[in-house]
PDB file of C-alpha atoms in Angstrom:
ATOM      1  CA  UNK A1119      57.376  29.047   1.986  1.00 73.00           C
ATOM      2  CA  UNK A1120      56.551  25.346   2.142  1.00 80.00           C
ATOM      3  CA  UNK A1121      53.641  25.945   4.508  1.00 83.00           C
ATOM      4  CA  UNK A1122      52.264  28.489   2.073  1.00 83.00           C
ATOM      5  CA  UNK A1123      52.357  26.003  -0.832  1.00 85.00           C
ATOM      6  CA  UNK A1124      50.801  23.238   1.283  1.00 87.00           C
ATOM      7  CA  UNK A1125      48.102  25.653   2.420  1.00 86.00           C
ATOM      8  CA  UNK A1126      47.392  26.718  -1.186  1.00 87.00           C
ATOM      9  CA  UNK A1127      47.152  23.071  -2.297  1.00 87.00           C
ATOM     10  CA  UNK A1128      44.785  22.275   0.569  1.00 87.00           C
ATOM     11  CA  UNK A1129      42.611  25.289  -0.261  1.00 89.00           C
ATOM     12  CA  UNK A1130      42.603  24.391  -3.977  1.00 90.00           C
ATOM     13  CA  UNK A1131      41.632  20.824  -3.160  1.00 90.00           C
ATOM     14  CA  UNK A1132      38.852  21.966  -0.833  1.00 91.00           C
ATOM     15  CA  UNK A1133      37.521  24.493  -3.369  1.00 91.00           C
ATOM     16  CA  UNK A1134      37.675  21.859  -6.120  1.00 90.00           C
ATOM     17  CA  UNK A1135      35.714  19.324  -4.092  1.00 92.00           C
ATOM     18  CA  UNK A1136      33.182  22.002  -3.085  1.00 93.00           C
ATOM     19  CA  UNK A1137      32.696  22.994  -6.721  1.00 94.00           C
ATOM     20  CA  UNK A1138      32.201  19.331  -7.674  1.00 94.00           C
ATOM     21  CA  UNK A1139      29.558  18.958  -4.970  1.00 95.00           C
ATOM     22  CA  UNK A1140      27.767  22.123  -6.083  1.00 95.00           C
ATOM     23  CA  UNK A1141      27.801  20.979  -9.719  1.00 96.00           C
ATOM     24  CA  UNK A1142      26.406  17.572  -8.682  1.00 96.00           C
ATOM     25  CA  UNK A1143      23.621  19.212  -6.645  1.00 97.00           C
ATOM     26  CA  UNK A1144      22.697  21.531  -9.517  1.00 97.00           C
ATOM     27  CA  UNK A1145      22.746  18.601 -11.968  1.00 97.00           C
ATOM     28  CA  UNK A1146      20.462  16.574  -9.670  1.00 97.00           C
ATOM     29  CA  UNK A1147      18.036  19.489  -9.323  1.00 97.00           C
ATOM     30  CA  UNK A1148      17.944  19.976 -13.103  1.00 97.00           C
ATOM     31  CA  UNK A1149      17.535  16.230 -13.688  1.00 97.00           C
ATOM     32  CA  UNK A1150      14.768  16.072 -11.066  1.00 96.00           C
ATOM     33  CA  UNK A1151      12.984  18.990 -12.736  1.00 95.00           C
ATOM     34  CA  UNK A1152      13.245  17.366 -16.144  1.00 96.00           C
ATOM     35  CA  UNK A1153      11.892  14.070 -14.770  1.00 95.00           C
ATOM     36  CA  UNK A1154       9.015  15.921 -13.071  1.00 91.00           C
ATOM     37  CA  UNK A1155       8.106  17.733 -16.294  1.00 93.00           C
ATOM     38  CA  UNK A1156       8.401  14.498 -18.262  1.00 94.00           C
ATOM     39  CA  UNK A1157       6.128  12.670 -15.786  1.00 91.00           C
ATOM     40  CA  UNK A1158       3.611  15.491 -16.100  1.00 92.00           C
ATOM     41  CA  UNK A1159       3.725  15.303 -19.891  1.00 94.00           C
ATOM     42  CA  UNK A1160       3.258  11.534 -19.704  1.00 94.00           C
ATOM     43  CA  UNK A1161       0.242  12.041 -17.417  1.00 92.00           C
ATOM     44  CA  UNK A1162      -1.266  14.497 -19.904  1.00 93.00           C
ATOM     45  CA  UNK A1163      -0.763  12.130 -22.840  1.00 94.00           C
ATOM     46  CA  UNK A1164      -2.226   9.162 -20.935  1.00 93.00           C
ATOM     47  CA  UNK A1165      -5.221  11.217 -19.810  1.00 91.00           C
ATOM     48  CA  UNK A1166      -5.917  12.492 -23.314  1.00 93.00           C
ATOM     49  CA  UNK A1167      -5.518   8.994 -24.749  1.00 94.00           C
ATOM     50  CA  UNK A1168      -7.637   7.031 -22.235  1.00 92.00           C
ATOM     51  CA  UNK A1169     -10.089   9.229 -20.339  1.00 91.00           C
ATOM     52  CA  UNK A1170     -12.152  10.639 -23.228  1.00 91.00           C
ATOM     53  CA  UNK A1171     -12.798   7.178 -24.655  1.00 90.00           C
ATOM     54  CA  UNK A1172     -13.405   5.430 -21.328  1.00 90.00           C
ATOM     55  CA  UNK A1173     -15.375   8.030 -19.371  1.00 90.00           C
ATOM     56  CA  UNK A1174     -16.340  10.683 -21.897  1.00 90.00           C
ATOM     57  CA  UNK A1175     -14.373  13.460 -20.191  1.00 89.00           C
ATOM     58  CA  UNK A1176     -12.564  16.160 -22.127  1.00 91.00           C
ATOM     59  CA  UNK A1177      -8.886  16.400 -22.853  1.00 92.00           C
ATOM     60  CA  UNK A1178      -6.555  18.415 -20.629  1.00 93.00           C
ATOM     61  CA  UNK A1179      -3.748  20.868 -21.274  1.00 94.00           C
ATOM     62  CA  UNK A1180      -0.252  20.525 -19.904  1.00 92.00           C
ATOM     63  CA  UNK A1181      -0.996  22.898 -17.022  1.00 93.00           C
ATOM     64  CA  UNK A1182      -4.231  21.118 -16.129  1.00 93.00           C
ATOM     65  CA  UNK A1183      -2.313  17.845 -16.085  1.00 92.00           C
ATOM     66  CA  UNK A1184       0.198  19.481 -13.740  1.00 91.00           C
ATOM     67  CA  UNK A1185      -2.675  20.406 -11.420  1.00 92.00           C
ATOM     68  CA  UNK A1186      -4.022  16.851 -11.517  1.00 91.00           C
ATOM     69  CA  UNK A1187      -0.547  15.525 -10.773  1.00 90.00           C
ATOM     70  CA  UNK A1188      -0.120  17.816  -7.764  1.00 90.00           C
ATOM     71  CA  UNK A1189      -3.581  17.015  -6.406  1.00 92.00           C
ATOM     72  CA  UNK A1190      -2.924  13.292  -6.797  1.00 89.00           C
ATOM     73  CA  UNK A1191       0.376  13.620  -4.965  1.00 88.00           C
ATOM     74  CA  UNK A1192      -1.265  15.554  -2.147  1.00 88.00           C
ATOM     75  CA  UNK A1193      -4.132  13.083  -1.825  1.00 89.00           C
ATOM     76  CA  UNK A1194      -2.258   9.818  -2.270  1.00 89.00           C
ATOM     77  CA  UNK A1195       1.181  10.718  -0.886  1.00 85.00           C
ATOM     78  CA  UNK A1196       4.628  11.191  -2.241  1.00 76.00           C
ATOM     79  CA  UNK A1197       5.679   7.568  -2.132  1.00 75.00           C
ATOM     80  CA  UNK A1198       8.544   7.700   0.393  1.00 69.00           C
ATOM     81  CA  UNK A1199       7.396   4.618   2.217  1.00 63.00           C
ATOM     82  CA  UNK A1200       9.029   5.527   5.533  1.00 57.00           C
ATOM     83  CA  UNK A1201      12.577   4.240   5.469  1.00 55.00           C
ATOM     84  CA  UNK A1202      13.383   5.393   9.012  1.00 55.00           C
ATOM     85  CA  UNK A1203      12.972   3.490  12.247  1.00 54.00           C
ATOM     86  CA  UNK A1204       9.781   3.948  14.180  1.00 54.00           C
ATOM     87  CA  UNK A1205       9.444   4.369  17.916  1.00 55.00           C
ATOM     88  CA  UNK A1206       8.369   0.769  18.451  1.00 53.00           C
ATOM     89  CA  UNK A1207      11.572  -0.644  16.967  1.00 54.00           C
ATOM     90  CA  UNK A1208      12.301  -2.737  13.921  1.00 59.00           C
ATOM     91  CA  UNK A1209       9.698  -4.052  11.538  1.00 62.00           C
ATOM     92  CA  UNK A1210      10.491  -7.596  12.686  1.00 62.00           C
ATOM     93  CA  UNK A1211       9.475  -6.732  16.256  1.00 61.00           C
ATOM     94  CA  UNK A1212       6.232  -5.162  14.995  1.00 63.00           C
ATOM     95  CA  UNK A1213       5.449  -8.304  12.997  1.00 63.00           C
ATOM     96  CA  UNK A1214       6.049 -10.519  16.019  1.00 60.00           C
ATOM     97  CA  UNK A1215       3.870  -8.306  18.230  1.00 61.00           C
ATOM     98  CA  UNK A1216       1.040  -8.227  15.696  1.00 60.00           C
ATOM     99  CA  UNK A1217       1.222 -11.979  15.140  1.00 60.00           C
ATOM    100  CA  UNK A1218       0.796 -12.584  18.877  1.00 61.00           C
ATOM    101  CA  UNK A1219      -2.371 -10.498  18.958  1.00 63.00           C
ATOM    102  CA  UNK A1220      -4.384 -12.694  16.614  1.00 64.00           C
ATOM    103  CA  UNK A1221      -3.394 -16.206  17.684  1.00 65.00           C
ATOM    104  CA  UNK A1222      -6.926 -16.936  18.915  1.00 65.00           C
ATOM    105  CA  UNK A1223      -8.329 -15.827  15.563  1.00 65.00           C
ATOM    106  CA  UNK A1224      -5.795 -17.949  13.763  1.00 66.00           C
ATOM    107  CA  UNK A1225      -6.690 -20.921  15.960  1.00 65.00           C
ATOM    108  CA  UNK A1226     -10.377 -20.447  15.152  1.00 68.00           C
ATOM    109  CA  UNK A1227      -9.572 -20.154  11.473  1.00 69.00           C
ATOM    110  CA  UNK A1228      -7.511 -23.343  11.554  1.00 69.00           C
ATOM    111  CA  UNK A1229     -10.575 -25.226  12.786  1.00 71.00           C
ATOM    112  CA  UNK A1230     -12.481 -24.175   9.680  1.00 71.00           C
ATOM    113  CA  UNK A1231     -10.226 -26.247   7.436  1.00 71.00           C
ATOM    114  CA  UNK A1232     -12.273 -29.301   8.498  1.00 73.00           C
ATOM    115  CA  UNK A1233     -15.619 -27.719   7.626  1.00 74.00           C
ATOM    116  CA  UNK A1234     -15.899 -29.106   4.084  1.00 74.00           C
ATOM    117  CA  UNK A1235     -15.097 -32.626   5.184  1.00 77.00           C
ATOM    118  CA  UNK A1236     -17.596 -32.396   8.072  1.00 77.00           C
ATOM    119  CA  UNK A1237     -20.312 -31.092   5.788  1.00 77.00           C
ATOM    120  CA  UNK A1238     -19.778 -33.975   3.359  1.00 77.00           C
ATOM    121  CA  UNK A1239     -19.871 -36.610   6.097  1.00 79.00           C
ATOM    122  CA  UNK A1240     -22.355 -35.326   8.662  1.00 81.00           C
ATOM    123  CA  UNK A1241     -23.478 -31.876   7.677  1.00 77.00           C
ATOM    124  CA  UNK A1242     -26.588 -32.496   5.655  1.00 79.00           C
ATOM    125  CA  UNK A1243     -28.003 -34.961   8.158  1.00 82.00           C
ATOM    126  CA  UNK A1244     -27.203 -32.651  11.072  1.00 83.00           C
ATOM    127  CA  UNK A1245     -28.790 -29.722   9.234  1.00 82.00           C
ATOM    128  CA  UNK A1246     -31.969 -31.664   8.475  1.00 84.00           C
ATOM    129  CA  UNK A1247     -32.188 -32.752  12.115  1.00 87.00           C
ATOM    130  CA  UNK A1248     -31.746 -29.145  13.225  1.00 87.00           C
ATOM    131  CA  UNK A1249     -34.483 -27.930  10.885  1.00 86.00           C
ATOM    132  CA  UNK A1250     -36.852 -30.622  12.179  1.00 89.00           C
ATOM    133  CA  UNK A1251     -36.060 -29.591  15.760  1.00 89.00           C
ATOM    134  CA  UNK A1252     -36.827 -25.931  14.974  1.00 88.00           C
ATOM    135  CA  UNK A1253     -40.076 -26.885  13.225  1.00 88.00           C
ATOM    136  CA  UNK A1254     -41.135 -28.999  16.186  1.00 88.00           C
ATOM    137  CA  UNK A1255     -40.321 -26.179  18.638  1.00 86.00           C
ATOM    138  CA  UNK A1256     -42.302 -23.680  16.542  1.00 83.00           C
ATOM    139  CA  UNK A1257     -45.161 -26.162  16.222  1.00 77.00           C
ATOM    140  CA  UNK A1258     -45.200 -26.734  20.006  1.00 76.00           C
ATOM    141  CA  UNK A1259     -45.241 -22.965  20.680  1.00 73.00           C
ATOM    142  CA  UNK A1260     -48.141 -22.447  18.270  1.00 71.00           C
ATOM    143  CA  UNK A1261     -50.165 -25.216  19.996  1.00 71.00           C
ATOM    144  CA  UNK A1262     -49.630 -23.600  23.414  1.00 68.00           C
ATOM    145  CA  UNK A1263     -51.233 -20.385  22.291  1.00 59.00           C
TER     146      UNK A1263
END
């Protein structure tokens, strides 16, 4: 008799928790649908408010806005962002690997921080000397011909 009561309590508890889970899932689906429809309505209102004035296009209906929304999601993605791990490991390892690849570029870029100071001190004179050298070379080549 006791086993029967314990079994009934366990079954009731299991059924109760299952019903709660089902109700939560249904509520989330309904809430997700409402949010989707609300986002679509917001898209329609924004389109009809901005696009005719800015670009001279016509207004859209709710169903046309839904089509635009779906096309935009297909073209530009659904936003997930990729929360899972990739094959190459953590994002920190990827950052370290990518930073090692461009150290020579970074070194070259670091040298450019002195460019402005060089140009102020020696640049104009060096440029004028270079131009004179080129003119002389061109002049010498034209005399040879």
